[in-house]
Short mmCIF file of C-alpha atoms in Angstrom, two decimals:
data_model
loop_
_atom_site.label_atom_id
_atom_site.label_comp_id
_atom_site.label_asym_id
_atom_site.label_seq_id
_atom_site.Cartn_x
_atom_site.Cartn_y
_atom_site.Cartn_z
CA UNK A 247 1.84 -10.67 -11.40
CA UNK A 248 3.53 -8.70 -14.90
CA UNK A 249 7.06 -7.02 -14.01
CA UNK A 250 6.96 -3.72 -14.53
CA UNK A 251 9.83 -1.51 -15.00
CA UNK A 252 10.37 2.58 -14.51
CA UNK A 253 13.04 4.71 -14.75
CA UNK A 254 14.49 5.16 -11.17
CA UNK A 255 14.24 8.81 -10.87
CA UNK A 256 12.51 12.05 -12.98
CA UNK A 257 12.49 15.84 -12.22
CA UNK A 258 9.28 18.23 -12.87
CA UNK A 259 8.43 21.82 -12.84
CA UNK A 260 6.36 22.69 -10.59
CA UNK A 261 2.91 23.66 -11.85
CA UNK A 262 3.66 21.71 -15.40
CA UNK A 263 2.44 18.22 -16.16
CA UNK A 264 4.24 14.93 -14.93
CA UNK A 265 4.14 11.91 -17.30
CA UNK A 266 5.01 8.84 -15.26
CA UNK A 267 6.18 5.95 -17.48
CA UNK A 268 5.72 2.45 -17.14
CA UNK A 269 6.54 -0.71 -19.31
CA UNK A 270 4.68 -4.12 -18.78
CA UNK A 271 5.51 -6.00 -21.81
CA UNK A 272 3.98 -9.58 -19.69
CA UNK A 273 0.75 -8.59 -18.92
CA UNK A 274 -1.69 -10.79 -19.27
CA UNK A 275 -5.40 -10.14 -20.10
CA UNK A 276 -7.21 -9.84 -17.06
CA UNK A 277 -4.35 -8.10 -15.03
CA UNK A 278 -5.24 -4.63 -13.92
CA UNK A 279 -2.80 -1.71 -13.24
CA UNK A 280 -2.63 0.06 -10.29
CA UNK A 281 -0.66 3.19 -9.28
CA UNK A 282 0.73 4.52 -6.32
CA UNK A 283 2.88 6.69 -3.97
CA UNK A 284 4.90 7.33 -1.19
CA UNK A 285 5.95 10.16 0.34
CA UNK A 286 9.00 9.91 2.97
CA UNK A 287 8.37 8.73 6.31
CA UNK A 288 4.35 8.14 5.48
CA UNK A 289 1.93 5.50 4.11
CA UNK A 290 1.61 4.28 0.95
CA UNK A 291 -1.55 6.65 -0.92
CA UNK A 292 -3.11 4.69 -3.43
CA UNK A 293 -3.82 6.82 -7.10
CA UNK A 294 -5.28 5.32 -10.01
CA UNK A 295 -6.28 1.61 -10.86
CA UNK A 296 -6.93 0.66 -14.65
CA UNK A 297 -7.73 -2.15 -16.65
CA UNK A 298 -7.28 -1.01 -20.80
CA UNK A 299 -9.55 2.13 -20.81
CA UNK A 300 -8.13 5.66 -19.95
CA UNK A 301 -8.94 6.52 -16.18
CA UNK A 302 -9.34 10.01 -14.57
CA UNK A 303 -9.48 10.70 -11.23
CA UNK A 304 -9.14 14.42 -8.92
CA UNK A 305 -5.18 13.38 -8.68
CA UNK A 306 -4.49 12.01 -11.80
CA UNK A 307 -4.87 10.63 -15.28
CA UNK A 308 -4.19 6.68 -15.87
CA UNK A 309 -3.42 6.29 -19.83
CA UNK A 310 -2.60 2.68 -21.53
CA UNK A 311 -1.86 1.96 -24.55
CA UNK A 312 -3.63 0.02 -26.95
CA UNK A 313 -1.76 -2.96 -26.81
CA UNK A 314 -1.42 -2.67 -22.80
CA UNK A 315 2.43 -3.16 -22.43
CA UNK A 316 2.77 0.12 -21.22
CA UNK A 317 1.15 3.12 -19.28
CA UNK A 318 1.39 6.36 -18.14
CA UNK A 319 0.52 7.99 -14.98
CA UNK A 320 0.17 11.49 -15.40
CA UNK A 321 -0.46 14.45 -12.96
CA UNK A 322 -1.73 17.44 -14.78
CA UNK A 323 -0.10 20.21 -12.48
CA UNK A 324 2.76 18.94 -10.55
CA UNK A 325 3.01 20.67 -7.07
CA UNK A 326 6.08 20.35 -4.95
CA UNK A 327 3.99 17.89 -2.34
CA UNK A 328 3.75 15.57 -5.51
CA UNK A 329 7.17 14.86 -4.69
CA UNK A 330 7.11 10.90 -3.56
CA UNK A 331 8.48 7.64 -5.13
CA UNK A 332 5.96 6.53 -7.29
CA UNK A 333 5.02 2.73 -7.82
CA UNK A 334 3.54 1.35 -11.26
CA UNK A 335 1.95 -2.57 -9.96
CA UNK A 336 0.33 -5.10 -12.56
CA UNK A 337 -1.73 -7.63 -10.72
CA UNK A 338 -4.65 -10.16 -11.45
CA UNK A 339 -7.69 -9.54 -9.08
CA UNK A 340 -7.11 -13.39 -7.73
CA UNK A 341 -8.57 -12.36 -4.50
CA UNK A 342 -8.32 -9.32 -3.07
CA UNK A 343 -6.95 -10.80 0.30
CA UNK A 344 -3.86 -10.57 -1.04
CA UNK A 345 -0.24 -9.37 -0.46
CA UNK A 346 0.74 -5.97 -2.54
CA UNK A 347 4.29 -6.24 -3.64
CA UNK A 348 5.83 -2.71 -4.28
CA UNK A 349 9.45 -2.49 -7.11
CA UNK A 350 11.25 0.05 -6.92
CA UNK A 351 9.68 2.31 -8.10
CA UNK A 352 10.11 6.07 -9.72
CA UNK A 353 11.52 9.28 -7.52
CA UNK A 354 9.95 12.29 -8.77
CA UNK A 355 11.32 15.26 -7.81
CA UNK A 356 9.34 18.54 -8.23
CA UNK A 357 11.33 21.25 -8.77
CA UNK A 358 9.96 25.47 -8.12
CA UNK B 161 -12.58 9.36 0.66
CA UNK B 162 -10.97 6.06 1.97
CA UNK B 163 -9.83 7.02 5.52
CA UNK B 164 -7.09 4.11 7.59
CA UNK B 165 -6.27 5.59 10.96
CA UNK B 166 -3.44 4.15 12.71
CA UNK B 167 -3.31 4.71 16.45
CA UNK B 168 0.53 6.50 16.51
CA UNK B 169 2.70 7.76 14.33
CA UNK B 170 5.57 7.01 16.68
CA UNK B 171 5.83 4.49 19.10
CA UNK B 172 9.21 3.62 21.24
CA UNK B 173 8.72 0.39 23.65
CA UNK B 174 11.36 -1.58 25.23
CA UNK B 175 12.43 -5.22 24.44
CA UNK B 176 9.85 -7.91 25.97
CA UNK B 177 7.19 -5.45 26.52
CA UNK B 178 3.65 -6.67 24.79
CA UNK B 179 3.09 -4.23 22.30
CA UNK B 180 -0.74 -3.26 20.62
CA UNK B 181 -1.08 -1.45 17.07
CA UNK B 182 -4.61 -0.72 16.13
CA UNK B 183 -6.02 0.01 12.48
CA UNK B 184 -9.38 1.60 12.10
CA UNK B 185 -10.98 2.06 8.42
CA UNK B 186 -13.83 3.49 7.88
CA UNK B 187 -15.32 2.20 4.15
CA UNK B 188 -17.08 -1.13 5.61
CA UNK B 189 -13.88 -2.93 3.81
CA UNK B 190 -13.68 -6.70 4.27
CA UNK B 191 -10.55 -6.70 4.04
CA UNK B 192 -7.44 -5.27 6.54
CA UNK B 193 -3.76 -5.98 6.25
CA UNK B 194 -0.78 -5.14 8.73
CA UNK B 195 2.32 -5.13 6.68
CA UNK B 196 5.64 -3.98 7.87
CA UNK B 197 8.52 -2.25 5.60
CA UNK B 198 12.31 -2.11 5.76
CA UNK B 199 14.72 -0.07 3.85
CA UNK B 200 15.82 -2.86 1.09
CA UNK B 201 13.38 -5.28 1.47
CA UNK B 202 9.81 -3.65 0.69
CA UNK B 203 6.79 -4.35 2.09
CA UNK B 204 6.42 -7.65 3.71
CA UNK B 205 2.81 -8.83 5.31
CA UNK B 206 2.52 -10.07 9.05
CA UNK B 207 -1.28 -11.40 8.86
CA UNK B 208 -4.39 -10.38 6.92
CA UNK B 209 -7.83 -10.98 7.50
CA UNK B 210 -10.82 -11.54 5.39
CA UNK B 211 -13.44 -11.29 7.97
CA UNK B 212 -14.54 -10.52 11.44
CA UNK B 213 -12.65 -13.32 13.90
CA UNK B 214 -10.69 -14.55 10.64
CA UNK B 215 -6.80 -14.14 9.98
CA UNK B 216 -4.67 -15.66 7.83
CA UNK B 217 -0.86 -15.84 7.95
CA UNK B 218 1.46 -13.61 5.83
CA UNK B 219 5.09 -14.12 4.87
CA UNK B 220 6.63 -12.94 8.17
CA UNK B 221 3.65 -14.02 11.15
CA UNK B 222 6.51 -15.35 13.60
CA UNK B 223 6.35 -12.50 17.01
CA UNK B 224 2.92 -11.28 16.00
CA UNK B 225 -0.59 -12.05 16.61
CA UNK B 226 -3.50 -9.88 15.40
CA UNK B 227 -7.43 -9.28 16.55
CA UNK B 228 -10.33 -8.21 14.63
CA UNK B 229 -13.57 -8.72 17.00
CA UNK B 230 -14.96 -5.59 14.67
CA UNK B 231 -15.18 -5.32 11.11
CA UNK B 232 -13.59 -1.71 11.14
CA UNK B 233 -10.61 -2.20 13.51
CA UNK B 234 -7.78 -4.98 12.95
CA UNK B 235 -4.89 -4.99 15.73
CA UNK B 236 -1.16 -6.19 15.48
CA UNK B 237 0.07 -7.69 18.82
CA UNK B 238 3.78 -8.17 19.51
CA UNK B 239 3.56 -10.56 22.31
CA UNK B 240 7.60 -9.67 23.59
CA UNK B 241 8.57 -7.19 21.17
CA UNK B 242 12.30 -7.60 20.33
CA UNK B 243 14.93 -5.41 18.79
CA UNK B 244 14.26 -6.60 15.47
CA UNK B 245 11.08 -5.77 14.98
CA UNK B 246 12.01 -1.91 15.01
CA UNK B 247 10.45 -1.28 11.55
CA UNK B 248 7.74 0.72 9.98
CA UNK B 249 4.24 -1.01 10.23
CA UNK B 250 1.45 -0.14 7.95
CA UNK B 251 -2.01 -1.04 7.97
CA UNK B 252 -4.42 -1.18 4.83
CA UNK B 253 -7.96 -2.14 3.91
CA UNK B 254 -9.41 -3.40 0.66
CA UNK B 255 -13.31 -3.98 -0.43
CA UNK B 256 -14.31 -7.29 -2.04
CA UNK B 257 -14.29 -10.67 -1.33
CA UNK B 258 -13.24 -13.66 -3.76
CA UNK B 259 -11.72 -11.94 -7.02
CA UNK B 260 -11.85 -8.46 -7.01
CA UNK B 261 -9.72 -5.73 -8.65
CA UNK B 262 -10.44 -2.78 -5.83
CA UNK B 263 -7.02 -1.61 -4.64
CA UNK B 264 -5.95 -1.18 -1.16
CA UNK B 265 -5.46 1.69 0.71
CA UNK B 266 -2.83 2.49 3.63
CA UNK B 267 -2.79 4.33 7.32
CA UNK B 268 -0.01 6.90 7.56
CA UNK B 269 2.31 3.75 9.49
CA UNK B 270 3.30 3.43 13.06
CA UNK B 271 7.11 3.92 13.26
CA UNK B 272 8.15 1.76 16.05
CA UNK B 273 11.25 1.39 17.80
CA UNK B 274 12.40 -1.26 20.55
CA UNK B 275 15.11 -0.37 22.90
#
């Protein structure tokens, strides 16, 4: 699977949009990403999966760029139980039976 | 939606004690996964299974055994639970079988301490 790499930590107002980066300069052509989040203490919610076309969902917005080294997850109205670490993954679908590995991830904080 | 119900949020069992989890998903998923996680070292996968009465090994099987008899519900055993194996477990469940790009989706986690 790519590396992928986020900044550690952003802030948002709430009710304004949050733009979730994420580089991926490795990927390769048939690797997909996938989005997710985590909220303290609970499971892991899956968000948004893409391969190169835009993706919208009722949580969020998947865009990648053109070249598909980077993406951007973006939640068009930030509310403050958005708040969660946020994980970007790049993986190849070479059977689904197979473990999810999770970085570090980004902290967004939403802010009233 | 995608619903993985985990039997307790919180769980507190003493050492030696055999020790049941149970997963329940309800989207007909082929797949089910009991991971645990750690502050500093991620998520790490116990076992996995790809089909009723089939299981497969993950990174960390040593202390665990699991059971699906039904396609919907996929247990974690500890047969004499021990101290370290305090941790946060998580179940998840995945459509698809052979290559497939459909993501997997979590329970809430069972936090479980040993005394």
């Amino acid at each position: 699977d790519a590396k992928t790499t986020q900044p550690p930590s952003m802030d948002c107002a709430e009710g304004r949009a949050a733009n979730l980066p994420c580089n991926h300069s490795t990927i390769s052509g048939n690797e997909y990403v996938y989005w997710y989040r985590q909220i303290h203490s609970q499971g892991p919610q899956y968000i948004i999966h893409g391969l190169k076309n835009n993706e919208t969902n009722e949580m969020a917005s998947l865009i990648i760029t053109e070249d598909r080294k980077s993406s951007t997850l973006i939640l068009p109205h930030a509310t403050l139980r958005d708040t969660a670490v946020y994980y970007c993954i790049v993986r190849a679908p070479r059977g689904s039976a197979r473990q999810l590995t999770f970085g570090s991830g980004t902290q967004l904080t939403v802010l009233p | 939606d995608v619903k993985v119900t985990q039997s307790s949020r919180y769980l507190v069992k003493r050492t030696g004690e055999k020790v049941f989890l149970e997963c329940v998903q309800d989207m007909d998923h082929e797949n089910m996964f009991w991971y645990r996680q750690d502050p500093g070292l991620g998520l790490r996968l116990i076992y996995f299974s790809y089909d009723v009465k089939m299981k497969e090994k993950g990174d960390i099987p040593e202390g665990y055994s699991v059971s699906r008899e039904k396609k919907e519900r996929f247990s974690l055993i500890l047969e004499s639970a021990s101290t370290n194996q305090t941790s946060m477990y998580l179940c998840a469940s995945s459509a698809g079988t052979g290559y497939s790009n459909q993501p997997q989706h979590f329970g809430d986690g069972t936090r479980l301490s040993i005394l």
